[in-house]
PDB file of C-alpha atoms in Angstrom:
ATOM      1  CA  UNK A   1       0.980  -4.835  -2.728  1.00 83.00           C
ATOM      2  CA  UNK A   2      -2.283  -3.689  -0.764  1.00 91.00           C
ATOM      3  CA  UNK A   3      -2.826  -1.861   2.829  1.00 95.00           C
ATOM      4  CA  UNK A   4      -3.478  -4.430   5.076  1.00 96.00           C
ATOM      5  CA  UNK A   5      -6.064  -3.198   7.963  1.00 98.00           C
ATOM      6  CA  UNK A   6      -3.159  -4.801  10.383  1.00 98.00           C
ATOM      7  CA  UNK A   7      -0.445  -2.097   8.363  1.00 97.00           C
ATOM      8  CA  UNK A   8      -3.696   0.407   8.758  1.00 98.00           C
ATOM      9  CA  UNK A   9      -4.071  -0.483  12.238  1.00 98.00           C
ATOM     10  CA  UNK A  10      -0.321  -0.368  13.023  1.00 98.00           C
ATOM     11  CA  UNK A  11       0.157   3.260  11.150  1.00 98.00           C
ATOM     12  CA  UNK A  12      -2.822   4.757  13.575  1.00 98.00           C
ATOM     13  CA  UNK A  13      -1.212   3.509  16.574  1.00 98.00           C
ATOM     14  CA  UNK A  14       2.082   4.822  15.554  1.00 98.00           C
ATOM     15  CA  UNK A  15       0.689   8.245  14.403  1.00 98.00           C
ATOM     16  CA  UNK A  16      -1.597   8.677  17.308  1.00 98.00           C
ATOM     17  CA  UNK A  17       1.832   8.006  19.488  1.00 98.00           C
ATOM     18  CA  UNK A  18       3.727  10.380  17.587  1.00 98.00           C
ATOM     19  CA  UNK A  19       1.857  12.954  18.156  1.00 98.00           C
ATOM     20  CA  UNK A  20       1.247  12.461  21.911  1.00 97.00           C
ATOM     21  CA  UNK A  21       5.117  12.206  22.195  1.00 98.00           C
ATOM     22  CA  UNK A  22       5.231  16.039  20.727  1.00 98.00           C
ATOM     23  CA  UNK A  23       2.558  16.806  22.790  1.00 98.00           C
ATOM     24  CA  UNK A  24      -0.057  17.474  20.403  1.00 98.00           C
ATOM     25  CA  UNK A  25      -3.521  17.493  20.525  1.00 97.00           C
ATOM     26  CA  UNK A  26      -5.377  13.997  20.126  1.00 98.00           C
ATOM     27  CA  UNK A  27      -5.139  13.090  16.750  1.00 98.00           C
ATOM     28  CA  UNK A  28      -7.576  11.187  14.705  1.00 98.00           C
ATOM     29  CA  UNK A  29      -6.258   8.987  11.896  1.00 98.00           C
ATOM     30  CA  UNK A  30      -8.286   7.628   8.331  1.00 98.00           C
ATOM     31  CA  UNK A  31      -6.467   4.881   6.240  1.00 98.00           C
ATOM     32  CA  UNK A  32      -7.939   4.365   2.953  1.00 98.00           C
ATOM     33  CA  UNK A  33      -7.046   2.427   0.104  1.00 98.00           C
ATOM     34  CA  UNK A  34      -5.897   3.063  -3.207  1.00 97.00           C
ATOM     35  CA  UNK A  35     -10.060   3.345  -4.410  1.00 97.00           C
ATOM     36  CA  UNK A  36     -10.371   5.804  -1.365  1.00 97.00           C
ATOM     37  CA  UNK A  37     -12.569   3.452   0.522  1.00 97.00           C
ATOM     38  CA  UNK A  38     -11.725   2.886   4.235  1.00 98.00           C
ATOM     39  CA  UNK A  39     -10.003   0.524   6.171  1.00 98.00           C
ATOM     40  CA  UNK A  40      -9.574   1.657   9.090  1.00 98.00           C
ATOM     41  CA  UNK A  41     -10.250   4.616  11.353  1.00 98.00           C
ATOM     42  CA  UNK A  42      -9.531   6.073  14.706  1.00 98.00           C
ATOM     43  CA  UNK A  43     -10.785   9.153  16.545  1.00 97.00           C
ATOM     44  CA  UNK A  44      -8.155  10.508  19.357  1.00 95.00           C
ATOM     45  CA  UNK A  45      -9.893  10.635  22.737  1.00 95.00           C
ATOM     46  CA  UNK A  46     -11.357  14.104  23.670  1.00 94.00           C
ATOM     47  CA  UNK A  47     -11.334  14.864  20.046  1.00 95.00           C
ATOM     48  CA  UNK A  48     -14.507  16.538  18.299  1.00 93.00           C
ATOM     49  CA  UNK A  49     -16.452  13.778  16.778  1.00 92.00           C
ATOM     50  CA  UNK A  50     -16.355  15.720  13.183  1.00 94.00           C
ATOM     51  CA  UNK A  51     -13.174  14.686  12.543  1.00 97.00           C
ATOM     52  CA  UNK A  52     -13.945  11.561  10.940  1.00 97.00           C
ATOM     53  CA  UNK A  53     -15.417  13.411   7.865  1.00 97.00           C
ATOM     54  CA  UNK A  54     -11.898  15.812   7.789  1.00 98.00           C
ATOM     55  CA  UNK A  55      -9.480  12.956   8.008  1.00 98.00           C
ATOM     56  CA  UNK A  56     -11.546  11.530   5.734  1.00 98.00           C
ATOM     57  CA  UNK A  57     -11.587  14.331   3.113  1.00 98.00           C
ATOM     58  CA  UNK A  58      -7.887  14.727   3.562  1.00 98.00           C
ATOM     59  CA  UNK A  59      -6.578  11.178   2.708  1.00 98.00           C
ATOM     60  CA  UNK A  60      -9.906  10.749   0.120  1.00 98.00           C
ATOM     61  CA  UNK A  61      -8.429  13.816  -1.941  1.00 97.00           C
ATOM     62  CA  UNK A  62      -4.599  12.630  -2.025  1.00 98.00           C
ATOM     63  CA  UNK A  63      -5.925   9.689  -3.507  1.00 98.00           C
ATOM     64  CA  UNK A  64      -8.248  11.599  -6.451  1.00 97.00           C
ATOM     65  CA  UNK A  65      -5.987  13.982  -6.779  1.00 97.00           C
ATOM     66  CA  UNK A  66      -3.152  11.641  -6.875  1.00 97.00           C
ATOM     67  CA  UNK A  67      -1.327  14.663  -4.835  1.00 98.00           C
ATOM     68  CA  UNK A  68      -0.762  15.036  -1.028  1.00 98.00           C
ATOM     69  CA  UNK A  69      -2.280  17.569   1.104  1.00 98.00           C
ATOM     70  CA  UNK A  70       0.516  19.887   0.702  1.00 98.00           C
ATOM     71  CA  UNK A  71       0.769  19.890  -2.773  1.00 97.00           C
ATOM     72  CA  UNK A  72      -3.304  20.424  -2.686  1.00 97.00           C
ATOM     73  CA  UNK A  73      -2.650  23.434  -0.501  1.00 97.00           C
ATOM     74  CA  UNK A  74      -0.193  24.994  -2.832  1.00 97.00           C
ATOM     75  CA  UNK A  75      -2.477  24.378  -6.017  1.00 96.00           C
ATOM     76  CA  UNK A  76      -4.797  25.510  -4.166  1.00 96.00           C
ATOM     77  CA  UNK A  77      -3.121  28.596  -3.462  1.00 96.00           C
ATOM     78  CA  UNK A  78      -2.171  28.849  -7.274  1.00 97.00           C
ATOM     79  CA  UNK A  79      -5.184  27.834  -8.875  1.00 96.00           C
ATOM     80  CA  UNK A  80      -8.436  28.094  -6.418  1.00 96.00           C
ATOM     81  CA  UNK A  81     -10.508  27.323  -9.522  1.00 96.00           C
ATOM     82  CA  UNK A  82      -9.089  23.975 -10.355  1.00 96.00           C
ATOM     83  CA  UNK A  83      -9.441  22.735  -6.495  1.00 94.00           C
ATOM     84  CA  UNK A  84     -13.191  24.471  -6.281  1.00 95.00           C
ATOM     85  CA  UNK A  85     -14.054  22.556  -9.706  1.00 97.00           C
ATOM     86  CA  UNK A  86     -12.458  18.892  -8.573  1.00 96.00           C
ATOM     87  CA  UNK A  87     -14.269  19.968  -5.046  1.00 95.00           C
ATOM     88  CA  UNK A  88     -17.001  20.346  -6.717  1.00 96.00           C
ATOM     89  CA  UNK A  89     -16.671  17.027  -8.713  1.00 97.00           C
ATOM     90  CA  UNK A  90     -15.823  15.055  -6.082  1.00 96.00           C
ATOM     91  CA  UNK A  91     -19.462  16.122  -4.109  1.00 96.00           C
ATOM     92  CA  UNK A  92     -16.941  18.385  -1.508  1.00 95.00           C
ATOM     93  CA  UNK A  93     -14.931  15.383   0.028  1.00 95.00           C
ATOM     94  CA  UNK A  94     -11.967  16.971  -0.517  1.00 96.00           C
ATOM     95  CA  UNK A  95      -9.931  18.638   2.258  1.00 97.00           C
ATOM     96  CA  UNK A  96      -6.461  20.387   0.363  1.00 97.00           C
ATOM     97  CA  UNK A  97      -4.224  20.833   3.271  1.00 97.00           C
ATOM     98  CA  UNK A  98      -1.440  19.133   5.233  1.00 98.00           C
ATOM     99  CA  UNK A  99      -2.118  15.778   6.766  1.00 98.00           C
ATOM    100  CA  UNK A 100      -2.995  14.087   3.356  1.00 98.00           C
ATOM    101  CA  UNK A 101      -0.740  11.856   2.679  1.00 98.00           C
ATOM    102  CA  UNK A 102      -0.403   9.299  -0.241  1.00 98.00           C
ATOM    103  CA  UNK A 103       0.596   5.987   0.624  1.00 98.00           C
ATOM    104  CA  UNK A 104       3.110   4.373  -1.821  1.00 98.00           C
ATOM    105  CA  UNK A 105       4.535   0.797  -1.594  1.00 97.00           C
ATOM    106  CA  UNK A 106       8.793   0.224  -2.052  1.00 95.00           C
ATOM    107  CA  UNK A 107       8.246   0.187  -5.778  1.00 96.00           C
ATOM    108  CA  UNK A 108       6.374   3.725  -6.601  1.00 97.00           C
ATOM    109  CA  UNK A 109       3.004   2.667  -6.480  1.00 97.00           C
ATOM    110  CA  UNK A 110       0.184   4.269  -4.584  1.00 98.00           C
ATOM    111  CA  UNK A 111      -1.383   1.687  -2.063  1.00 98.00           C
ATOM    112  CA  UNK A 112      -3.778   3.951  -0.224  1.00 98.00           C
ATOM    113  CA  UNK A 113      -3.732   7.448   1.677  1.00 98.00           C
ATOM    114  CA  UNK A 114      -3.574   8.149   5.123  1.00 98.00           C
ATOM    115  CA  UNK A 115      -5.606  11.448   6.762  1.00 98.00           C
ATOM    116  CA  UNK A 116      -4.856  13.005   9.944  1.00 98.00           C
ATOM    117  CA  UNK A 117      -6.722  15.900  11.979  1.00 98.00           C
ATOM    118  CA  UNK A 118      -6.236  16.848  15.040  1.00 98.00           C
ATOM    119  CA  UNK A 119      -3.377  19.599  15.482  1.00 98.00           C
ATOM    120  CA  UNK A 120      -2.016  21.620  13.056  1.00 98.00           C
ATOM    121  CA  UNK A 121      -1.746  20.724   9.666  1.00 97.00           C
ATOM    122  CA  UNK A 122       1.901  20.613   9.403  1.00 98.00           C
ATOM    123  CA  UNK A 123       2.153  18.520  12.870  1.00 98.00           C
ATOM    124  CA  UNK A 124      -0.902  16.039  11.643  1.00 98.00           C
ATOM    125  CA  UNK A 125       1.687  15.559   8.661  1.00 98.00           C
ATOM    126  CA  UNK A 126       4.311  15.027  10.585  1.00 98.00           C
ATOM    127  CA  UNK A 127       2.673  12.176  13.062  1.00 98.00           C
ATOM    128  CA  UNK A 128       1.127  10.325   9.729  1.00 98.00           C
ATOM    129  CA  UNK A 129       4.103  10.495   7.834  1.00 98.00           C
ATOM    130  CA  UNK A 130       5.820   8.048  11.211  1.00 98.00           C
ATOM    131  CA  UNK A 131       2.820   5.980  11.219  1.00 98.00           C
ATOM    132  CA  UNK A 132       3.629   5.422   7.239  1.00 98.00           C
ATOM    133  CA  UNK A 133       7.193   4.717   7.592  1.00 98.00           C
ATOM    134  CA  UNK A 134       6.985   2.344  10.639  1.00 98.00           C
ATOM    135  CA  UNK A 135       5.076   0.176   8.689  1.00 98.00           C
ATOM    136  CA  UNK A 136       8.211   0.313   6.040  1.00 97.00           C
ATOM    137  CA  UNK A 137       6.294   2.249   3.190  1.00 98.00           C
ATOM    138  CA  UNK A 138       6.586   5.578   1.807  1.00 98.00           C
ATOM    139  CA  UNK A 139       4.958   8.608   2.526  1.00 98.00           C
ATOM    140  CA  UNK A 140       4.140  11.757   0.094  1.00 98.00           C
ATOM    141  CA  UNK A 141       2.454  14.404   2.211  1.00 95.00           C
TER     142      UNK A 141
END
């Protein structure tokens, strides 16, 4: 199975809902697929126009890493010297924090990643990880 852009298109409307149902602040939502190339993107209105590149980052570094944000944040955390050097590697397009989120189809395999900016990291998880499941596939923030 693949990320279709109408599944890409469907998990930014449903994440950019989510989080204006929690009241957050307007979220902007990347969906790549599994060769970290986009499909389809969507900046929340009144949103800072750099947050393209950081949704980016976020969903382009789940899917070299093969890790969600979260678990980039901890390693991270654990080993800043592995995440500088991949960082480095990867010409800086990586952004290790919540709101990453691997895409993976019913079966275990990763499809694609989403990226989400826009609030805090934990909430930009949060929204992505509905906009994932509506579309029946699972998330791994």
């Amino acid at each position: 199975m693949t990320l279709t852009v109408e599944n890409a298109r469907e998990i930014i409307r449903v994440t950019k809902e989510a989080g204006a149902a929690e009241n957050m602040k307007p979220l902007s939502v990347v969906v790549v697929d599994a060769g970290g190339h986009v499909i389809a993107f969507e900046r929340g209105e009144g949103a800072p126009p750099g947050r393209f590149d950081i949704a980016q980052g976020k969903a382009y570094g789940s899917i070299m890493l093969g890790i969600g944000g979260t678990a980039q944040r901890d390693r991270a955390e654990a080993q800043a010297y592995f995440v500088l050097a991949a960082n480095g590697a990867y010409q800086g397009r990586l952004v290790p924090v919540p709101g990453g989120i691997l895409v993976r189809d019913t079966k275990g395999a990763v499809i694609g990643a989403v990226g989400v900016t826009g609030d805090t990291s934990e909430n930009d998880l949060a929204a992505g990880e509905a906009g994932i499941q509506a579309v029946g596939l699972i998330a791994e923030g």
